[in-house]
Amino acid sequence: MKVEIWSDVMCPFCYIGKRHFEQAIEKLPFKEEIEVNWKSYQLNPDYHNTNNETIYDYLSRSKGMPIEQAKQMTQQVVDMASNAGLKIDFDTNIPANTFNAHRLIHLAAEHNLQDLAEEKLFEAHFVNSRNIGDNDVLIDLAVEIGLNRVEAEEVLSGDQFAEAVRYDIYESQNLGIRGVPYFVMDRKYGVSGAQPVQAFTDALMQSFTEWKANQPKSTLTSLNKNDDAICDENGCEI
């Protein structure tokens, strides 16, 4: 069963939601039958950090709140992340445009490294305070997950996968997605936000049960009239 996740790597709730979702998946007996596909989304596509803004500066300016209020708001997110087993550092976090990061994720998908790329970018942005809007940083991250440096350089110096990113965003608009993270299960059910683990478990179980029931079942018509010369759990018949 396919699960599509619209996410932006500068979104802390996307990082937390990813971890909750993974924890839910691990509890399920059918986890090997779940196919996860990450989809691009940009919370602020026009943003570029040209003045060495901190996350507190960015939140204060964009939301019209005092710096201290921005710090209090992010502390709540830090506490929520901690409960999910994540350590987010907003004091040194670097706000960035994520378009090229999403292009890198699409490149990683071609090498079956999409989930690892997503995880590495979240970690770089929220834990290690690396600038994921910087192509040199993205290229280093690409190499760290096993991608070829030259290929990553070629992608990021051109416009490859730009349309793929834009199409993901267009698709989200058509589906009525207005915020992330957003989890779409079998193109039938949606779960928005960094929901608790149990909420993901329940949604996955319901979606998978319905999906499984709709899978075609194969039945064979035997062309021979007897069952001679076969072996089964009772032994061999001659």
Short mmCIF file of C-alpha atoms in Angstrom, two decimals:
data_model
loop_
_atom_site.label_atom_id
_atom_site.label_comp_id
_atom_site.label_asym_id
_atom_site.label_seq_id
_atom_site.Cartn_x
_atom_site.Cartn_y
_atom_site.Cartn_z
CA MET A 1 0.00 0.00 0.00
CA LYS A 2 1.37 3.39 -0.96
CA VAL A 3 1.68 6.19 1.58
CA GLU A 4 2.56 9.61 0.17
CA ILE A 5 3.91 12.23 2.57
CA TRP A 6 3.92 15.91 1.66
CA SER A 7 6.64 17.57 3.70
CA ASP A 8 9.05 20.50 3.83
CA VAL A 9 12.48 19.96 5.37
CA MET A 10 12.35 23.33 7.16
CA CYS A 11 9.18 22.23 8.97
CA PRO A 12 9.82 20.90 12.50
CA PHE A 13 6.43 19.21 12.67
CA CYS A 14 7.34 17.30 9.51
CA TYR A 15 10.42 15.95 11.29
CA ILE A 16 8.38 15.02 14.36
CA GLY A 17 5.60 13.57 12.21
CA LYS A 18 8.13 11.45 10.33
CA ARG A 19 9.37 9.96 13.57
CA HIS A 20 5.86 9.29 14.90
CA PHE A 21 4.90 7.67 11.60
CA GLU A 22 8.00 5.45 11.67
CA GLN A 23 7.27 4.40 15.23
CA ALA A 24 3.74 3.47 14.18
CA ILE A 25 4.98 1.48 11.18
CA GLU A 26 7.33 -0.57 13.36
CA LYS A 27 4.39 -1.86 15.39
CA LEU A 28 2.54 -3.26 12.39
CA PRO A 29 2.82 -6.85 11.11
CA PHE A 30 2.40 -5.65 7.52
CA LYS A 31 5.13 -2.99 7.58
CA GLU A 32 6.95 -4.65 4.66
CA GLU A 33 3.88 -4.04 2.51
CA ILE A 34 3.94 -0.27 3.03
CA GLU A 35 5.58 1.82 0.29
CA VAL A 36 6.46 5.37 1.37
CA ASN A 37 6.85 8.15 -1.18
CA TRP A 38 7.98 11.60 -0.03
CA LYS A 39 6.45 14.60 -1.81
CA SER A 40 7.80 18.14 -2.02
CA TYR A 41 6.11 21.09 -0.38
CA GLN A 42 7.41 24.60 0.34
CA LEU A 43 6.09 26.59 3.27
CA ASN A 44 7.75 29.78 2.03
CA PRO A 45 8.90 29.37 -1.58
CA ASP A 46 9.90 33.05 -1.91
CA TYR A 47 12.16 33.10 1.14
CA HIS A 48 15.93 33.52 0.81
CA ASN A 49 18.14 34.11 3.83
CA THR A 50 20.27 37.01 2.60
CA ASN A 51 20.79 38.78 5.94
CA ASN A 52 22.00 35.92 8.13
CA GLU A 53 18.63 35.76 9.84
CA THR A 54 18.17 33.47 12.83
CA ILE A 55 15.00 31.43 13.14
CA TYR A 56 13.88 33.83 15.88
CA ASP A 57 14.39 36.82 13.56
CA TYR A 58 12.47 35.03 10.82
CA LEU A 59 9.53 34.11 13.05
CA SER A 60 9.43 37.55 14.63
CA ARG A 61 9.36 39.26 11.24
CA SER A 62 7.04 36.85 9.41
CA LYS A 63 4.53 36.41 12.24
CA GLY A 64 4.77 39.88 13.71
CA MET A 65 5.72 38.78 17.20
CA PRO A 66 8.43 39.82 19.67
CA ILE A 67 11.65 37.77 19.70
CA GLU A 68 10.89 36.46 23.19
CA GLN A 69 7.51 35.17 22.06
CA ALA A 70 9.19 33.43 19.11
CA LYS A 71 11.58 31.75 21.53
CA GLN A 72 8.73 30.58 23.75
CA MET A 73 6.89 29.18 20.74
CA THR A 74 9.91 27.24 19.53
CA GLN A 75 10.53 25.86 23.01
CA GLN A 76 7.16 24.12 22.83
CA VAL A 77 8.27 22.50 19.58
CA VAL A 78 11.60 21.48 21.17
CA ASP A 79 9.70 19.75 23.99
CA MET A 80 7.42 17.96 21.53
CA ALA A 81 10.43 16.83 19.49
CA SER A 82 12.15 15.55 22.61
CA ASN A 83 9.15 13.35 23.37
CA ALA A 84 9.57 11.87 19.90
CA GLY A 85 13.26 11.14 20.55
CA LEU A 86 14.57 14.12 18.57
CA LYS A 87 16.86 16.92 19.66
CA ILE A 88 16.12 20.15 17.79
CA ASP A 89 18.42 23.14 18.24
CA PHE A 90 16.68 26.38 17.31
CA ASP A 91 19.35 28.62 18.84
CA THR A 92 21.70 27.92 15.94
CA ASN A 93 19.11 26.93 13.31
CA ILE A 94 19.53 28.56 9.89
CA PRO A 95 16.30 29.38 7.99
CA ALA A 96 16.66 28.54 4.31
CA ASN A 97 14.88 28.17 1.00
CA THR A 98 14.30 24.44 0.47
CA PHE A 99 13.70 24.18 -3.28
CA ASN A 100 17.11 22.70 -4.08
CA ALA A 101 16.89 20.39 -1.07
CA HIS A 102 13.70 18.98 -2.57
CA ARG A 103 15.43 18.52 -5.91
CA LEU A 104 18.12 16.55 -4.10
CA ILE A 105 15.46 14.34 -2.54
CA HIS A 106 14.09 13.59 -6.02
CA LEU A 107 17.58 12.63 -7.16
CA ALA A 108 17.93 10.37 -4.12
CA ALA A 109 14.60 8.71 -4.99
CA GLU A 110 16.09 7.55 -8.29
CA HIS A 111 18.71 5.65 -6.27
CA ASN A 112 16.26 4.28 -3.65
CA LEU A 113 17.71 6.68 -1.08
CA GLN A 114 14.76 9.04 -0.75
CA ASP A 115 13.89 8.28 2.87
CA LEU A 116 17.54 8.51 3.91
CA ALA A 117 17.87 11.86 2.12
CA GLU A 118 14.79 13.17 3.90
CA GLU A 119 16.15 12.06 7.27
CA LYS A 120 19.63 13.48 6.58
CA LEU A 121 18.23 16.85 5.56
CA PHE A 122 16.04 17.08 8.67
CA GLU A 123 19.02 16.20 10.83
CA ALA A 124 21.27 18.69 9.06
CA HIS A 125 18.75 21.51 9.40
CA PHE A 126 17.36 20.95 12.90
CA VAL A 127 20.13 19.12 14.76
CA ASN A 128 23.42 20.12 13.16
CA SER A 129 22.51 23.70 12.14
CA ARG A 130 23.75 23.30 8.57
CA ASN A 131 22.52 25.65 5.86
CA ILE A 132 20.39 23.45 3.59
CA GLY A 133 19.93 26.39 1.24
CA ASP A 134 23.63 26.22 0.36
CA ASN A 135 24.42 23.96 -2.61
CA ASP A 136 27.84 23.04 -1.22
CA VAL A 137 26.16 21.75 1.94
CA LEU A 138 23.61 19.84 -0.14
CA ILE A 139 26.35 18.22 -2.22
CA ASP A 140 28.19 17.12 0.92
CA LEU A 141 24.94 15.65 2.28
CA ALA A 142 24.38 13.86 -1.03
CA VAL A 143 27.77 12.17 -0.73
CA GLU A 144 27.08 11.28 2.90
CA ILE A 145 23.99 9.27 1.92
CA GLY A 146 25.80 7.49 -0.92
CA LEU A 147 25.05 9.60 -3.98
CA ASN A 148 27.70 10.42 -6.54
CA ARG A 149 29.22 13.86 -5.97
CA VAL A 150 29.49 14.71 -9.68
CA GLU A 151 25.88 13.75 -10.32
CA ALA A 152 24.69 15.83 -7.36
CA GLU A 153 26.75 18.80 -8.57
CA GLU A 154 25.26 18.51 -12.06
CA VAL A 155 21.72 18.36 -10.72
CA LEU A 156 22.11 21.32 -8.38
CA SER A 157 23.93 23.48 -10.94
CA GLY A 158 21.10 23.00 -13.44
CA ASP A 159 17.34 22.71 -13.24
CA GLN A 160 16.90 18.93 -13.15
CA PHE A 161 13.94 17.80 -10.99
CA ALA A 162 12.66 21.38 -10.73
CA GLU A 163 9.47 20.42 -12.53
CA ALA A 164 9.10 17.34 -10.32
CA VAL A 165 9.18 19.56 -7.24
CA ARG A 166 6.67 21.96 -8.76
CA TYR A 167 4.40 19.09 -9.76
CA ASP A 168 4.38 17.73 -6.20
CA ILE A 169 3.29 21.17 -4.99
CA TYR A 170 0.67 21.43 -7.73
CA GLU A 171 -0.60 17.98 -6.77
CA SER A 172 -0.91 19.01 -3.14
CA GLN A 173 -3.03 21.98 -4.17
CA ASN A 174 -5.32 19.75 -6.18
CA LEU A 175 -5.74 17.46 -3.18
CA GLY A 176 -6.62 20.40 -0.96
CA ILE A 177 -3.46 20.15 1.17
CA ARG A 178 -2.81 23.48 2.86
CA GLY A 179 -0.19 22.52 5.42
CA VAL A 180 2.40 19.89 6.22
CA PRO A 181 3.11 17.23 7.18
CA TYR A 182 0.27 15.57 5.32
CA PHE A 183 0.08 11.79 5.00
CA VAL A 184 -2.04 10.33 2.18
CA MET A 185 -2.81 6.63 2.45
CA ASP A 186 -3.74 4.78 -0.73
CA ARG A 187 -5.06 8.08 -2.15
CA LYS A 188 -8.08 7.48 0.06
CA TYR A 189 -7.38 8.80 3.53
CA GLY A 190 -5.41 11.79 4.77
CA VAL A 191 -3.77 12.48 8.11
CA SER A 192 -2.53 16.01 8.74
CA GLY A 193 0.05 17.15 11.24
CA ALA A 194 2.48 15.45 13.61
CA GLN A 195 -0.21 13.24 15.10
CA PRO A 196 0.50 10.89 18.04
CA VAL A 197 1.89 7.45 17.19
CA GLN A 198 -1.42 5.74 17.97
CA ALA A 199 -3.27 7.97 15.52
CA PHE A 200 -0.92 6.86 12.74
CA THR A 201 -1.23 3.23 13.83
CA ASP A 202 -5.02 3.38 13.67
CA ALA A 203 -5.04 5.15 10.30
CA LEU A 204 -2.57 2.69 8.80
CA MET A 205 -4.48 -0.33 10.05
CA GLN A 206 -7.79 0.95 8.66
CA SER A 207 -6.25 1.93 5.32
CA PHE A 208 -4.29 -1.30 4.95
CA THR A 209 -7.27 -3.51 5.81
CA GLU A 210 -9.37 -1.86 3.12
CA TRP A 211 -6.53 -1.85 0.61
CA LYS A 212 -5.80 -5.55 1.20
CA ALA A 213 -9.44 -6.50 0.79
CA ASN A 214 -9.46 -4.86 -2.64
CA GLN A 215 -6.37 -6.63 -3.96
CA PRO A 216 -7.10 -9.17 -6.73
CA LYS A 217 -7.00 -12.77 -5.56
CA SER A 218 -5.55 -15.43 -7.84
CA THR A 219 -7.29 -18.80 -8.13
CA LEU A 220 -5.91 -21.57 -10.32
CA THR A 221 -7.77 -24.11 -12.42
CA SER A 222 -6.01 -27.47 -12.39
CA LEU A 223 -5.53 -29.04 -15.83
CA ASN A 224 -4.82 -32.56 -14.58
CA LYS A 225 -7.50 -34.97 -13.27
CA ASN A 226 -5.60 -36.39 -10.31
CA ASP A 227 -2.97 -35.40 -7.78
CA ASP A 228 -0.49 -38.23 -8.36
CA ALA A 229 3.28 -37.71 -8.11
CA ILE A 230 3.27 -34.77 -5.73
CA CYS A 231 4.68 -34.11 -2.28
CA ASP A 232 2.91 -32.20 0.48
CA GLU A 233 3.13 -31.89 4.25
CA ASN A 234 1.96 -35.51 4.56
CA GLY A 235 4.69 -36.91 2.36
CA CYS A 236 4.91 -37.98 -1.29
CA GLU A 237 2.22 -39.75 -3.33
CA ILE A 238 3.09 -42.07 -6.26
#
